[in-house]
Each structure stands twice: as structure tokens, then as C-alpha cells.
mmCIF file of C-alpha atoms in Angstrom:
data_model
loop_
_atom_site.group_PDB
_atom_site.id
_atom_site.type_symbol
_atom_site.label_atom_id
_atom_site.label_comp_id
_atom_site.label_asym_id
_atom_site.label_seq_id
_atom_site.Cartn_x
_atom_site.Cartn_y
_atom_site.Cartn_z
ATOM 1 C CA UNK A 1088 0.000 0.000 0.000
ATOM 2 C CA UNK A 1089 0.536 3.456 -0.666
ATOM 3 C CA UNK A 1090 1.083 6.336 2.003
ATOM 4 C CA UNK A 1091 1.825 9.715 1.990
ATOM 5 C CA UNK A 1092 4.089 10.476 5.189
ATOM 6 C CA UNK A 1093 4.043 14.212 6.092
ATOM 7 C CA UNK A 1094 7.416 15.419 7.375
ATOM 8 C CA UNK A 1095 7.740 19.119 8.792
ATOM 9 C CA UNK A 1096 11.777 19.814 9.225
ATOM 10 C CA UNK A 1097 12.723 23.245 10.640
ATOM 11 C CA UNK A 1098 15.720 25.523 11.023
ATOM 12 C CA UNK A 1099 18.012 25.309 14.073
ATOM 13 C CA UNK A 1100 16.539 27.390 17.216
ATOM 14 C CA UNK A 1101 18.286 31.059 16.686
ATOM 15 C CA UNK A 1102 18.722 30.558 12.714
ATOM 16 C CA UNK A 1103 18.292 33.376 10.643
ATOM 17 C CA UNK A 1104 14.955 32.977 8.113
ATOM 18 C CA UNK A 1105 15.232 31.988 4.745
ATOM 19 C CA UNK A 1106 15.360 34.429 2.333
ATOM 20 C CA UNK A 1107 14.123 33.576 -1.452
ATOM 21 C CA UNK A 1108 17.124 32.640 -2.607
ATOM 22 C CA UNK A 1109 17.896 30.641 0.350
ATOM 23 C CA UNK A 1110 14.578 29.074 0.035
ATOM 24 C CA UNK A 1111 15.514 27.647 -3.849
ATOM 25 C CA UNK A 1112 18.840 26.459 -3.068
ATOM 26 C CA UNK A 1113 17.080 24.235 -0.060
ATOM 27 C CA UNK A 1114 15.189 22.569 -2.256
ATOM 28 C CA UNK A 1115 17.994 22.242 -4.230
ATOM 29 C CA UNK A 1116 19.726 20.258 -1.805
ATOM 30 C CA UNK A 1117 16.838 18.270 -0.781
ATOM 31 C CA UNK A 1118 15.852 17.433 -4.148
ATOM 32 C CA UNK A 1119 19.397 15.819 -4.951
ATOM 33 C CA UNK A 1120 19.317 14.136 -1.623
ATOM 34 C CA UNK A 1121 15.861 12.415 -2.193
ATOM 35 C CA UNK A 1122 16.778 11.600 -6.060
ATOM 36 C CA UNK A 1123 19.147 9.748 -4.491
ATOM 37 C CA UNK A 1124 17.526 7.357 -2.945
ATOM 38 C CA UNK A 1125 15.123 4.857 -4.590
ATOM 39 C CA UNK A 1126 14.337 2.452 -1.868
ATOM 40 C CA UNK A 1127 15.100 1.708 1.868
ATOM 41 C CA UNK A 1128 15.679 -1.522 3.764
ATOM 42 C CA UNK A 1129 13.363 -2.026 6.545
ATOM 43 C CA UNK A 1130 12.816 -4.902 9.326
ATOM 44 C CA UNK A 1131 14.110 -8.569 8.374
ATOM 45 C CA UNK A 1132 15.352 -7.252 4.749
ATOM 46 C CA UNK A 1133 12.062 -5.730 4.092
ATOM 47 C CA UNK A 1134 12.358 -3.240 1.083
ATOM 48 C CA UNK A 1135 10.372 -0.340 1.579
ATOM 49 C CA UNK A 1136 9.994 2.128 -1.760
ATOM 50 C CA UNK A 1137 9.976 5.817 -1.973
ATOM 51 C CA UNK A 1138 7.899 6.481 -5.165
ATOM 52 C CA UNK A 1139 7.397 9.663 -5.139
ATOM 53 C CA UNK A 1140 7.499 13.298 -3.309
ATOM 54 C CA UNK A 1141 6.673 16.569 -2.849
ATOM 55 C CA UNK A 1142 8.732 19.617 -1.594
ATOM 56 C CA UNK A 1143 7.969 22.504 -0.666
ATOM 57 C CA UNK A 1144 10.033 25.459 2.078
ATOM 58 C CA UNK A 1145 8.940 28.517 3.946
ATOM 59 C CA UNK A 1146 11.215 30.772 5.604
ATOM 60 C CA UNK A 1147 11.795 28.739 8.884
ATOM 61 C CA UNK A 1148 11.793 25.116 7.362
ATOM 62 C CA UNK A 1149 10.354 22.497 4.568
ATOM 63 C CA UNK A 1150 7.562 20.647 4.085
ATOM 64 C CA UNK A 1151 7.895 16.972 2.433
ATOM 65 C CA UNK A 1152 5.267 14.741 1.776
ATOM 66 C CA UNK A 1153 6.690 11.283 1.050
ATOM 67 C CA UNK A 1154 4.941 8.272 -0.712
ATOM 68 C CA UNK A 1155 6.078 5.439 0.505
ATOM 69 C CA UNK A 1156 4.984 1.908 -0.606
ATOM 70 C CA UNK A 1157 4.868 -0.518 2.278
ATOM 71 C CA UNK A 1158 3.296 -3.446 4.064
ATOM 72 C CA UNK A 1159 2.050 -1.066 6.630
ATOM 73 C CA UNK A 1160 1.997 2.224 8.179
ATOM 74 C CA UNK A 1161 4.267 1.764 10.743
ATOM 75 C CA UNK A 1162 7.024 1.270 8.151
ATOM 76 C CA UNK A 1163 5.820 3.719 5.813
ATOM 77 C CA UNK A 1164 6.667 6.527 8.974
ATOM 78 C CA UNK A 1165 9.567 4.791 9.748
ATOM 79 C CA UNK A 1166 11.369 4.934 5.893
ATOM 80 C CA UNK A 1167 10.207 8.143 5.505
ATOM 81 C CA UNK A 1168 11.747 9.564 8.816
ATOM 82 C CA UNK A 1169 15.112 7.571 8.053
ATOM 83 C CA UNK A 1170 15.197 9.116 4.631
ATOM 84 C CA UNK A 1171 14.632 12.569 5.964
ATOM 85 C CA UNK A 1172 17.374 12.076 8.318
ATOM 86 C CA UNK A 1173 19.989 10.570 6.025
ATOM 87 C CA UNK A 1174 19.396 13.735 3.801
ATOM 88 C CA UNK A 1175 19.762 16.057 6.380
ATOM 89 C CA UNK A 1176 22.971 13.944 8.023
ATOM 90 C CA UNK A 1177 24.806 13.905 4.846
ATOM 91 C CA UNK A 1178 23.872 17.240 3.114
ATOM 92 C CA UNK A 1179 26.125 19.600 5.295
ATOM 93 C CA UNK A 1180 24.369 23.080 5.194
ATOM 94 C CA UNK A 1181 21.511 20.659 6.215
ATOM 95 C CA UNK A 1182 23.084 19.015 9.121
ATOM 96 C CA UNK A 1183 21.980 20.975 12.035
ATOM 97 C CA UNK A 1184 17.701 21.027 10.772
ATOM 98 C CA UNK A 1185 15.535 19.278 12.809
ATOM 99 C CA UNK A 1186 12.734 16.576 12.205
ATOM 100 C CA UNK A 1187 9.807 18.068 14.213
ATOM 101 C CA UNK A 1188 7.071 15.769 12.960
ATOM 102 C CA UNK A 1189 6.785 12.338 10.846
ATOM 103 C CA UNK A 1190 3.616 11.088 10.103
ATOM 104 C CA UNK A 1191 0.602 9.856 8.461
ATOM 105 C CA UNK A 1192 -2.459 11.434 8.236
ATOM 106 C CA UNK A 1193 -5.253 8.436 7.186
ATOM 107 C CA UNK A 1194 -9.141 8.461 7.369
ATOM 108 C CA UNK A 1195 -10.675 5.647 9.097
ATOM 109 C CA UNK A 1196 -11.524 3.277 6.141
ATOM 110 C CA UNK A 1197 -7.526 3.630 5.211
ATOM 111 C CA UNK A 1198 -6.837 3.325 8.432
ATOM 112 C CA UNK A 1199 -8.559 -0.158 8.198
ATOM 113 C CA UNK A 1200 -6.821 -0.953 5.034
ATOM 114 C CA UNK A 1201 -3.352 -0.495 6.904
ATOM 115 C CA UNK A 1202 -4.325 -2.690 9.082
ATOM 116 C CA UNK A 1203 -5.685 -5.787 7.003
ATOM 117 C CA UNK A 1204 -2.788 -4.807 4.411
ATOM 118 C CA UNK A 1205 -0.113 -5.763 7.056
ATOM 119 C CA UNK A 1206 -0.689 -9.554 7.148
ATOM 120 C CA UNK A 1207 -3.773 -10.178 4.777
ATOM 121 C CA UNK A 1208 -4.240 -11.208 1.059
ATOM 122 C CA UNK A 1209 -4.298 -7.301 0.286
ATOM 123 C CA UNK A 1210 -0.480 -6.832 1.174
ATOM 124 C CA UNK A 1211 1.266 -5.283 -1.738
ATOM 125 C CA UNK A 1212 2.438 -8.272 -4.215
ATOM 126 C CA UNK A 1213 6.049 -8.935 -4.422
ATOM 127 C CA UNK A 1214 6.774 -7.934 -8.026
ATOM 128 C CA UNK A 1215 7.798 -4.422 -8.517
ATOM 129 C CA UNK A 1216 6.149 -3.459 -11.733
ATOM 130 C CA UNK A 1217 2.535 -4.893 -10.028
ATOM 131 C CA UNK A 1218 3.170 -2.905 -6.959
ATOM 132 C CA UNK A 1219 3.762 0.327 -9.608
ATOM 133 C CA UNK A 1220 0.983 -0.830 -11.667
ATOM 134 C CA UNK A 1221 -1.297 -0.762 -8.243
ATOM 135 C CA UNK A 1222 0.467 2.648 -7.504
ATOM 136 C CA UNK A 1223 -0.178 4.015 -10.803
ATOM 137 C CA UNK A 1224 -4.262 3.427 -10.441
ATOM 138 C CA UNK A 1225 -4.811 4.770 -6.859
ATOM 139 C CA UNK A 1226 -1.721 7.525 -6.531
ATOM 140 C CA UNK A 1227 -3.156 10.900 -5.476
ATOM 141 C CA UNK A 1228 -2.764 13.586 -7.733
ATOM 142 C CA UNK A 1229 -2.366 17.280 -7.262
ATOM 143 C CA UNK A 1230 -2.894 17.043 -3.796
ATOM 144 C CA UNK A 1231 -2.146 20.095 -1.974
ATOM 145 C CA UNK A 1232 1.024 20.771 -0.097
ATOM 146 C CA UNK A 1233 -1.034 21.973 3.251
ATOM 147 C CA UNK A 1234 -4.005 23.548 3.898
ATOM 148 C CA UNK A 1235 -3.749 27.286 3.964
ATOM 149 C CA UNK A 1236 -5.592 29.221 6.351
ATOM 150 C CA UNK A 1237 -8.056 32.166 5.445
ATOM 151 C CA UNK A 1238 -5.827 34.801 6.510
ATOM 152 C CA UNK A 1239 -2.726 33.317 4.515
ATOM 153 C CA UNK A 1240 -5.340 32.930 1.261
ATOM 154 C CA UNK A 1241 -7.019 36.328 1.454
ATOM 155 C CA UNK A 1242 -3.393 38.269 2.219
ATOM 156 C CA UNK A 1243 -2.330 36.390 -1.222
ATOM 157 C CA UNK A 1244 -4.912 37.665 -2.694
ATOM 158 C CA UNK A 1245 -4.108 40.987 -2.469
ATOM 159 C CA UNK A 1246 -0.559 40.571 -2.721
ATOM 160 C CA UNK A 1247 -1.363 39.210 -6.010
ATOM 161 C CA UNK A 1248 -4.341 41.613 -7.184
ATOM 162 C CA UNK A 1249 -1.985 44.250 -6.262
ATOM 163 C CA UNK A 1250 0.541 43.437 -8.712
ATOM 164 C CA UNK A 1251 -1.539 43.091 -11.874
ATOM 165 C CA UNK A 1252 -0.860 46.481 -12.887
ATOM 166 C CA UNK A 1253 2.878 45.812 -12.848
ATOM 167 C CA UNK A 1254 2.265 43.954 -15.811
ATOM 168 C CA UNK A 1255 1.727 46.845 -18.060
ATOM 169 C CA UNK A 1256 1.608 45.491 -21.153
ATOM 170 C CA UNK A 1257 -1.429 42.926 -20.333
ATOM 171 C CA UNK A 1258 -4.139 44.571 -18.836
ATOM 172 C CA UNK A 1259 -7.354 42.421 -17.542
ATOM 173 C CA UNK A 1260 -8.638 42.129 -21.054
ATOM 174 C CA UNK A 1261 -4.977 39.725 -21.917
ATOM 175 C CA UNK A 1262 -6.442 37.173 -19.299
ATOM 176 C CA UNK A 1263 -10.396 37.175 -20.905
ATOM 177 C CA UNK A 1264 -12.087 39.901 -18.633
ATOM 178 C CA UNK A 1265 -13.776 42.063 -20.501
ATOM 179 C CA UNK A 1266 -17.115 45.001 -19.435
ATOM 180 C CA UNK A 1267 -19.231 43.468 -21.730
ATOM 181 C CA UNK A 1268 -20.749 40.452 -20.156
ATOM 182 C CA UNK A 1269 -21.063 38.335 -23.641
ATOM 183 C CA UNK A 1270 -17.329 38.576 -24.160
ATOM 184 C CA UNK A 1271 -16.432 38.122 -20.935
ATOM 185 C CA UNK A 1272 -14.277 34.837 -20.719
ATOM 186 C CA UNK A 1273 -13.890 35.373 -16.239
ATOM 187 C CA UNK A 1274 -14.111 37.929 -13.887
ATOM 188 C CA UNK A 1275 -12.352 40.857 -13.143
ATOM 189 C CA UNK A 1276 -10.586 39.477 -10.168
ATOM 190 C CA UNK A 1277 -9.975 36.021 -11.775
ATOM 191 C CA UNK A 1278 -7.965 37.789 -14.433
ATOM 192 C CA UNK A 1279 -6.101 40.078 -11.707
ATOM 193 C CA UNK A 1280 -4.837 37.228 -9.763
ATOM 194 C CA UNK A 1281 -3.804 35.591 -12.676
ATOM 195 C CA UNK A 1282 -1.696 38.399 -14.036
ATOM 196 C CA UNK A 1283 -0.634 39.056 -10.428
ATOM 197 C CA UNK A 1284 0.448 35.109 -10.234
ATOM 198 C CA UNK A 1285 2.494 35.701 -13.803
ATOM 199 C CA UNK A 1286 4.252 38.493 -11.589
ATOM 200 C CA UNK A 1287 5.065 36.420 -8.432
ATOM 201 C CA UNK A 1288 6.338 33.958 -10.997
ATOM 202 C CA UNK A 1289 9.166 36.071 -12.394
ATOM 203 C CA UNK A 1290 10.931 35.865 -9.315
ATOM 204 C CA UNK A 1291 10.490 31.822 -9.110
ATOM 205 C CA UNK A 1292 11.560 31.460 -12.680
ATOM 206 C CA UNK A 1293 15.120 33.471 -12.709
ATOM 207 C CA UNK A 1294 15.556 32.108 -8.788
ATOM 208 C CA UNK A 1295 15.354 28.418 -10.287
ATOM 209 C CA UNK A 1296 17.650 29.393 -13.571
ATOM 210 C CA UNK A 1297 20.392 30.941 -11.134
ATOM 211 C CA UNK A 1298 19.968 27.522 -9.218
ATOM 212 C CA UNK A 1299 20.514 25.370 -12.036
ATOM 213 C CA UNK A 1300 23.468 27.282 -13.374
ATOM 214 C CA UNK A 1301 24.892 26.989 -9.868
ATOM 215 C CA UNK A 1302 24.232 23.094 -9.778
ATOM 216 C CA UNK A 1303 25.457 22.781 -13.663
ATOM 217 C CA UNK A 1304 28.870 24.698 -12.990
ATOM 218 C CA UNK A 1305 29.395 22.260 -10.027
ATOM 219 C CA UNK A 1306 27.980 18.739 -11.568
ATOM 220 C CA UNK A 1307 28.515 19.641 -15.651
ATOM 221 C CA UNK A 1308 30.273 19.716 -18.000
ATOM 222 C CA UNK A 1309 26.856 19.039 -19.300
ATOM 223 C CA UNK A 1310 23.274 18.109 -18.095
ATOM 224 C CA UNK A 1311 23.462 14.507 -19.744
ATOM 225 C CA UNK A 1312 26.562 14.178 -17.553
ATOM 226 C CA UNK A 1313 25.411 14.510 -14.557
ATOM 227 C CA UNK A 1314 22.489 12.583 -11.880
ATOM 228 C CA UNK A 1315 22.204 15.527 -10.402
ATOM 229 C CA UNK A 1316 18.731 17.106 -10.458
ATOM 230 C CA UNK A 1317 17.920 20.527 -12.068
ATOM 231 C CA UNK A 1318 14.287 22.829 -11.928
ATOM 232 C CA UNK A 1319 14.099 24.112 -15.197
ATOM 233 C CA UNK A 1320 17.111 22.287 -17.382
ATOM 234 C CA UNK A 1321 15.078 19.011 -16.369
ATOM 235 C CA UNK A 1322 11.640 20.169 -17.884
ATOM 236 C CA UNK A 1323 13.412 21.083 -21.387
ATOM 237 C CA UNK A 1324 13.619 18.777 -24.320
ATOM 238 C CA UNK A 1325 15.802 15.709 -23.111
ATOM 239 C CA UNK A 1326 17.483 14.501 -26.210
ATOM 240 C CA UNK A 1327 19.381 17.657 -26.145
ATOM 241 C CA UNK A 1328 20.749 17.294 -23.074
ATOM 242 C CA UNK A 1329 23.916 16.882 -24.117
ATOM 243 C CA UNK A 1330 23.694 20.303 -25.193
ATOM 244 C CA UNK A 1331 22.808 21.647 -22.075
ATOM 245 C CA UNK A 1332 25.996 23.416 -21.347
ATOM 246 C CA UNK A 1333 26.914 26.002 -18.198
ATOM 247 C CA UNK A 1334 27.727 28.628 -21.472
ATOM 248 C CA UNK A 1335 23.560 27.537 -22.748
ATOM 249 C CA UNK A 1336 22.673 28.154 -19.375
ATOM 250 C CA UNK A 1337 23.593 31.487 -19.025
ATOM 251 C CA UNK A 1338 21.942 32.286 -22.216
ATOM 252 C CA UNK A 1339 18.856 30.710 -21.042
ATOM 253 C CA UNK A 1340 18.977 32.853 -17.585
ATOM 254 C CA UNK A 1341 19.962 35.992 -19.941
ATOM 255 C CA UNK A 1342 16.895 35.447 -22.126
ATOM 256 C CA UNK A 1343 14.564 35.339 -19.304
ATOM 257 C CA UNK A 1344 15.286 38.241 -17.221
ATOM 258 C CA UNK A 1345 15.163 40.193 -20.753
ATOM 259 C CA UNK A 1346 11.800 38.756 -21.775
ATOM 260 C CA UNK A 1347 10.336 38.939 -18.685
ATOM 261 C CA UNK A 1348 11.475 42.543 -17.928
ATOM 262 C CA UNK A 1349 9.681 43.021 -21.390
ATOM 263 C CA UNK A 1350 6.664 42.110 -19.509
ATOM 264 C CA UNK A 1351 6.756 44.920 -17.358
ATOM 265 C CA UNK A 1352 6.863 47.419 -19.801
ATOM 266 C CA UNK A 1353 3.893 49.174 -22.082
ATOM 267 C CA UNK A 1354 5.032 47.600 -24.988
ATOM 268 C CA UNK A 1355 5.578 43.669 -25.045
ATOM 269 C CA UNK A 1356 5.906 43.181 -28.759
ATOM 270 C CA UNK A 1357 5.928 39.349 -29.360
ATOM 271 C CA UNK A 1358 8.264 36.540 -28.692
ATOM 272 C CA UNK A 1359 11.442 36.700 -30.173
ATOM 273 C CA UNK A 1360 12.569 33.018 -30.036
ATOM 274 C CA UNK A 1361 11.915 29.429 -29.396
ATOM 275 C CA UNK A 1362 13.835 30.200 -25.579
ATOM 276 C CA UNK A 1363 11.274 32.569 -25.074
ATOM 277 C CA UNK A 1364 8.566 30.372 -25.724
ATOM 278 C CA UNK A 1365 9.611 27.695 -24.050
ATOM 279 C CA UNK A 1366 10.215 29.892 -20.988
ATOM 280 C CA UNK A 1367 6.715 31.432 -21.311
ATOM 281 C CA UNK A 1368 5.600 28.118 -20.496
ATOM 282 C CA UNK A 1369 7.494 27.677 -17.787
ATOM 283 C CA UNK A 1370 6.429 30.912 -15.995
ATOM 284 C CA UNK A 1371 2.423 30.120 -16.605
ATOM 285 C CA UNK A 1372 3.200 26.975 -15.153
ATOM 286 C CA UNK A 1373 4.867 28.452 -11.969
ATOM 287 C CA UNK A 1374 2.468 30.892 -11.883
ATOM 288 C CA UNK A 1375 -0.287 28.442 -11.882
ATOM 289 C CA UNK A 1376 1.893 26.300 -8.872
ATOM 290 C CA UNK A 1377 1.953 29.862 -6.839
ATOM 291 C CA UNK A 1378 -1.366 30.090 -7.279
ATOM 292 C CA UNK A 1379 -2.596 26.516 -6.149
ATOM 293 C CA UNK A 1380 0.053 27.207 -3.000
ATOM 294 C CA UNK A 1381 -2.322 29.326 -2.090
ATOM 295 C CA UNK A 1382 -5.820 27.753 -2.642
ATOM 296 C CA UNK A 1383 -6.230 30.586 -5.340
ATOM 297 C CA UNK A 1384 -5.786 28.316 -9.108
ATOM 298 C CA UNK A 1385 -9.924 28.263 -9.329
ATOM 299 C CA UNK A 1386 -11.174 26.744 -12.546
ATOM 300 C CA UNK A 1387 -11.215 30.624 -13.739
ATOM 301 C CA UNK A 1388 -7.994 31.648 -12.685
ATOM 302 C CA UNK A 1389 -6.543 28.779 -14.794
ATOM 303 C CA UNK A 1390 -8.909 29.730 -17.258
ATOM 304 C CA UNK A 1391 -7.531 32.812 -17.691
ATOM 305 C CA UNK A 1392 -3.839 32.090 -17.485
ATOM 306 C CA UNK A 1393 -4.095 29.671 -20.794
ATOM 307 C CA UNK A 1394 -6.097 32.897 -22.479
ATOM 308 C CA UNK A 1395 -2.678 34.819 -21.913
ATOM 309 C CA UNK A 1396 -0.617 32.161 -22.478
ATOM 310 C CA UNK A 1397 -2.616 31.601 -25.718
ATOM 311 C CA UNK A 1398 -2.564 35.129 -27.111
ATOM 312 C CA UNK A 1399 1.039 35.995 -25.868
ATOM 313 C CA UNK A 1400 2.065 32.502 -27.492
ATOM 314 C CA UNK A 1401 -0.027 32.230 -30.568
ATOM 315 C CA UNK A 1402 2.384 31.278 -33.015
ATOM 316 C CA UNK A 1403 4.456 29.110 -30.399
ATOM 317 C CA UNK A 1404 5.512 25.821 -32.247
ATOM 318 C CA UNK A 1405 8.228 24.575 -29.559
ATOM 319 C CA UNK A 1406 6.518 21.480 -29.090
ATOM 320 C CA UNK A 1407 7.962 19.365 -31.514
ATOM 321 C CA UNK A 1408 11.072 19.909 -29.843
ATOM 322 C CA UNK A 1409 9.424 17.056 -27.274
ATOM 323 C CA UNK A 1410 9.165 14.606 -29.565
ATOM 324 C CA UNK A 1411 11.935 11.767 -29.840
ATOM 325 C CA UNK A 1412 13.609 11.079 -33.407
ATOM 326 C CA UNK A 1413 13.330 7.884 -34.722
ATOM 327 C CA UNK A 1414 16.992 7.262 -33.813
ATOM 328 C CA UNK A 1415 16.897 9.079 -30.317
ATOM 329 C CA UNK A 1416 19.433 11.592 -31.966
ATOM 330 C CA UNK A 1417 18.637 15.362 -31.304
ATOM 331 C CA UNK A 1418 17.939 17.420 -35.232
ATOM 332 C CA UNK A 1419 19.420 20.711 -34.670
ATOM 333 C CA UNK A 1420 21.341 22.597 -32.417
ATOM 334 C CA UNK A 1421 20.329 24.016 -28.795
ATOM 335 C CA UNK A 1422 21.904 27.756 -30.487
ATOM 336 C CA UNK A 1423 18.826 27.904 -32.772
ATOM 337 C CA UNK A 1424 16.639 28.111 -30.126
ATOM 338 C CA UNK A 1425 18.382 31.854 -29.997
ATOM 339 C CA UNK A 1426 17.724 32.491 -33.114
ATOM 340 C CA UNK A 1427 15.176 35.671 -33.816
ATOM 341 C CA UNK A 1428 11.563 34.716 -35.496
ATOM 342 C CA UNK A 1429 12.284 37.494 -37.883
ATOM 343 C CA UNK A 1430 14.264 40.944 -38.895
ATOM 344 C CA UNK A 1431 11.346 43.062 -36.579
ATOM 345 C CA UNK A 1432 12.332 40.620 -33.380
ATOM 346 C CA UNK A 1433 15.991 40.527 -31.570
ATOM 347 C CA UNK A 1434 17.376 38.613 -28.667
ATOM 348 C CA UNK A 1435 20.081 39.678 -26.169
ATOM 349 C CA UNK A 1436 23.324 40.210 -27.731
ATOM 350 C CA UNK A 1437 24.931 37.167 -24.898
ATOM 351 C CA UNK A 1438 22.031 35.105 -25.820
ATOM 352 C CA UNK A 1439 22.536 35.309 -29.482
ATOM 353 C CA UNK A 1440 26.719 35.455 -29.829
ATOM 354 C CA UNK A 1441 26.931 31.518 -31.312
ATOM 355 C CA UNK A 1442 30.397 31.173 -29.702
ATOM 356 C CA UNK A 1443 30.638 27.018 -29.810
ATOM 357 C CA UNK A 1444 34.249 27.001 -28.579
ATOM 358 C CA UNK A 1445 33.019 28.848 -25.766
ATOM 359 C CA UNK A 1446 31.191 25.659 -24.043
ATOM 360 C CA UNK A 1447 34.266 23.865 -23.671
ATOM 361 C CA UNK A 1448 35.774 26.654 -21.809
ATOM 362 C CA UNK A 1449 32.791 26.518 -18.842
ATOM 363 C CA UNK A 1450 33.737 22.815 -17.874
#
């Protein structure tokens, strides 16, 4: 069976708060220390499996929430508490955090199921691909870090309505709000969060580029060379990896601050590149993720963040990019990707400077 261990870990009594930046390179380190670890060893040679996980820090700690697959709860709290621990133990800036709780939060009926599980005919089978088959049909999804409470949700709110008209080249009518009822796609303060969610998101996006580079100038030479985990190099096309150089990178991180300072502005113009659309999705989808943080990504919300991801990206044709050749060999070159849509579009000078010799030299 399947359980989802909740374990809160918290700074050292006297530690300064996390900052932002703090906060991203923490789950940085946590995320490496968990991708490390597949399964753990329990009672009598028991194996116990970590399937999956979920991470998520505040200012005076993380969150994790665990699934563990195991005969029965007991050992489901007792993997997940060891795995916590090992992290922590061997991840040195880590070393000093506490575990303050471990634990599983069932309703009655799974409570039951625990139970009978333990020593009945419902214990999970012994093949591994059954047990992921099993995990596969009844895995939770999109469950919610923790429940935020009213004050948390409302203050968000405003945080968030409050900075929709930062971004001054999409007013409410970019995320479907309009005064006239029969075009109206949501409501005015649908769209507002939304646009205030793309502008929370700006500061997620370039955090989690600076992170990679960081982990990719200390694992590389490239991301195909390296186990180590990455936020946004990891959600790109894989069969480039190879391609995904310390140099690429920077150009990445270069592009983004440039297009999303564009955002800001009165004048957007269009996308300039494949980068940029590719990292237009990846700021709707962190905006969306701040947003469901927060008990705010309602169906209109999310509604209107695919109307401005639809009219900002209209002509976006990146997606091939996902699909694997035939012989698992990458057509074309990460540098095109760089490469302006036409004469009326440009891209950052570092961004666009097709210096191959100068990828070596980042190793």
C-alpha cells in the first residue's frame, strides 16, 4: 500500500529565516538528496519504496510529503523519517535542521486498510512493476502541499491583485475579462490574480535558472553528464541534453530576465525566439503552482492564465522539440533556439553570440 508520510523539518533554534534565494537552493539540496535514494531496507530485509514526493520550504523550514509503498503504516513513517534524516545527516548546510514531525495522516476506512494490508491477502504483491501498476491506479494527484488558512489565502490575494498592474503590457482584457458580459471569458478578479500570479512567478523562474546554473557549474560539464537534479534544465527537451551546457545556461537565464522585464513594460511586442517560448511556459506553469500554493488556481484563474498564455504565445511551435527522433538523436542545435523569429524581433546580444568554442571553456 501506498502512504503519503508528512514530514515538517525546521531551522536550528536562533537561525536566521530563509530568504528567497535561500529558500531555492534548499530545495535544491533536498531534491538531490531524495533523487538519491530509490528504496530503503526495513525490518528482516524488508524493502520499503519511496515512489514519489513533494517539496515545498517557507522561511523557517520544509515541508515533504513522502509516498512510501509498504506493508504497513508503521514502516511507511519509519522509511520516511530515516530518509529525511539521512538527507539532512549527509547534506552539510543541512546538518543541524531538525525533524519536528513524521507522520501519516489516514481516514478511518484507510486506516482499516493499513491494518488488514499488514498480514492479509491485500499486502502489496512482491513484483515491482505490479506494486507500480497498483500505484499508478490509486496515486493521489495534485494534492495540496497543506491547507492554507483564510488569513494566509485572502493576504495572497491581495498581494497578487496588487501586482496586476505591474504587468503593463497585459491589462485584464490579456487574461479574458472584458465590461461586456457576452465577451467576458472570467471575472475581473480572476484575471487580476492571474496576471498578479504571472508576476510572483518572475521571481520563481530566474531564482530556479540561477539555481541550475549553480548546480550545472558544479555537476557539468553538461546536463546529460550529470544525476544531479535541475528545476528548469530538467523540464526542457531531453534529447538535447547533451547540449545543455553552463555557457547555454547562461543564455537561457539571460533570455529570461530580458523577456520577462519586457513584460513589465507598455510595450511587449511578441516573442522573439523558441527560448522565449519555451520559458513562457514555464512561468504560466509556476504561476499556476503559486497560485494553487495558495488555494487561489480556481477553474477561472486557470482559465484565464491559458487565455494569456494563448494570445502571448499564438504562433508558439516549440513542441515538436518534445518529440523523440526515430533514432533518439537530437535534429538541430540548442543555439537555434536563440535564433530571432524574424528581422522586426531581436534577442540579447549574450544570448545570441553563437560562440561554440566557448562551451568547452565553462567545464
Amino acid at each position: 500500500m501506498t502512504y503519503a508520510v508528512t514530514v515538517d523539518v525546521e531551522l536550528p533554534e536562533g537561525a536566521t529565516e530563509l530568504d528567497v534565494l535561500q529558500r531555492e537552493g534548499v530545495i535544491f539540496l533536498l531534491r538531490k538528496g531524495l533523487d538519491s535514494i530509490a528504496a530503503i531496507e526495513g525490518p528482516d530485509g524488508m524493502e520499503v519504496d519511496l515512489v514519489d514526493d513533494i517539496i515545498a520550504v517557507h522561511p523557517k523550514g520544509a515541508l515533504l510529503k513522502l509516498y512510501v509503498d509498504a506493508p504497513a503504516l508503521e514502516f511507511a513513517e519509519d522509511a520516511a523519517r530515516e530518509v529525511v534524516a539521512e538527507v539532512l545527516e549527509r547534506t552539510e548546510p543541512l546538518a543541524d535542521w531538525e525533524i519536528t514531525r513524521c507522520g501519516v495522516d489516514l481516514a478511518p476506512e484507510l486506516l482499516q486498510e493499513s491494518l488488514d494490508a499488514a498480514d492479509g491477502p491485500d499486502a502489496p504483491p512482491a513484483d515491482p512493476a505490479e506494486r507500480a501498476r497498483r500505484h499508478a491506479e490509486a496515486r493521489p494527484t495534485g494534492e495540496p502541499v497543506r491547507r492554507r488558512d483564510d488569513a494566509e489565502v485572502d493576504g495572497m490575494r491581495r498581494r497578487l491583485r496588487s501586482l496586476a498592474p505591474t504587468l503593463q503590457a497585459f491589462p485584464p482584457a490579456s487574461f479574458g475579462y472584458a465590461d461586456d458580459e457576452e465577451k467576458r471569458i472570467v471575472s475581473r478578479e480572476a484575471a487580476e490574480i492571474a496576471a498578479g500570479a504571472v508576476v510572483h512567478a518572475v521571481d520563481l523562474l530566474v531564482d530556479e535558472l540561477f539555481t541550475d546554473l549553480a548546480g550545472l557549474e558544479e555537476e557539468g560539464p553538461t546536463v546529460a553528464d550529470t544525476d544531479a537534479p535541475f528545476m528548469i534544465l530538467d523540464e526542457l527537451p531531453p534529447q538535447f541534453a547533451q547540449q545543455y551546457t553552463v555557457l547555454f545556461a547562461r543564455r537561457l537565464t539571460v533570455t529570461a530576465v530580458t523577456m520577462t522585464g519586457r513584460l513589465m513594460r507598455p510595450h511587449f511586442g511578441r516573442l522573439s525566439c523558441v527560448a522565449e517560448e519555451l520559458l513562457l511556459k514555464f512561468l504560466v506553469g509556476q504561476a499556476e503552482a503559486a497560485a494553487d500554493l495558495y488555494d487561489l488556481l480556481s477553474e477561472e484563474v486557470e482559465t484565464a492564465l491559458q487565455v494569456f498564455a494563448d494570445r502571448l504565445g499564438e504562433d508558439m511551435d516549440h513542441d515538436w522539440l518534445y518529440v523523440p527522433a526515430a533514432d533518439g538523436e537530437a535534429k538541430g542545435t540548442v543555439q537555434d533556439w536563440f535564433i530571432p523569429f524574424g528581422d522586426e524581433r531581436s534577442v540579447h546580444p549574450y544570448a545570441a553570440n553563437d560562440d561554440s568554442d566557448g562551451d568547452d571553456e565553462e567545464v
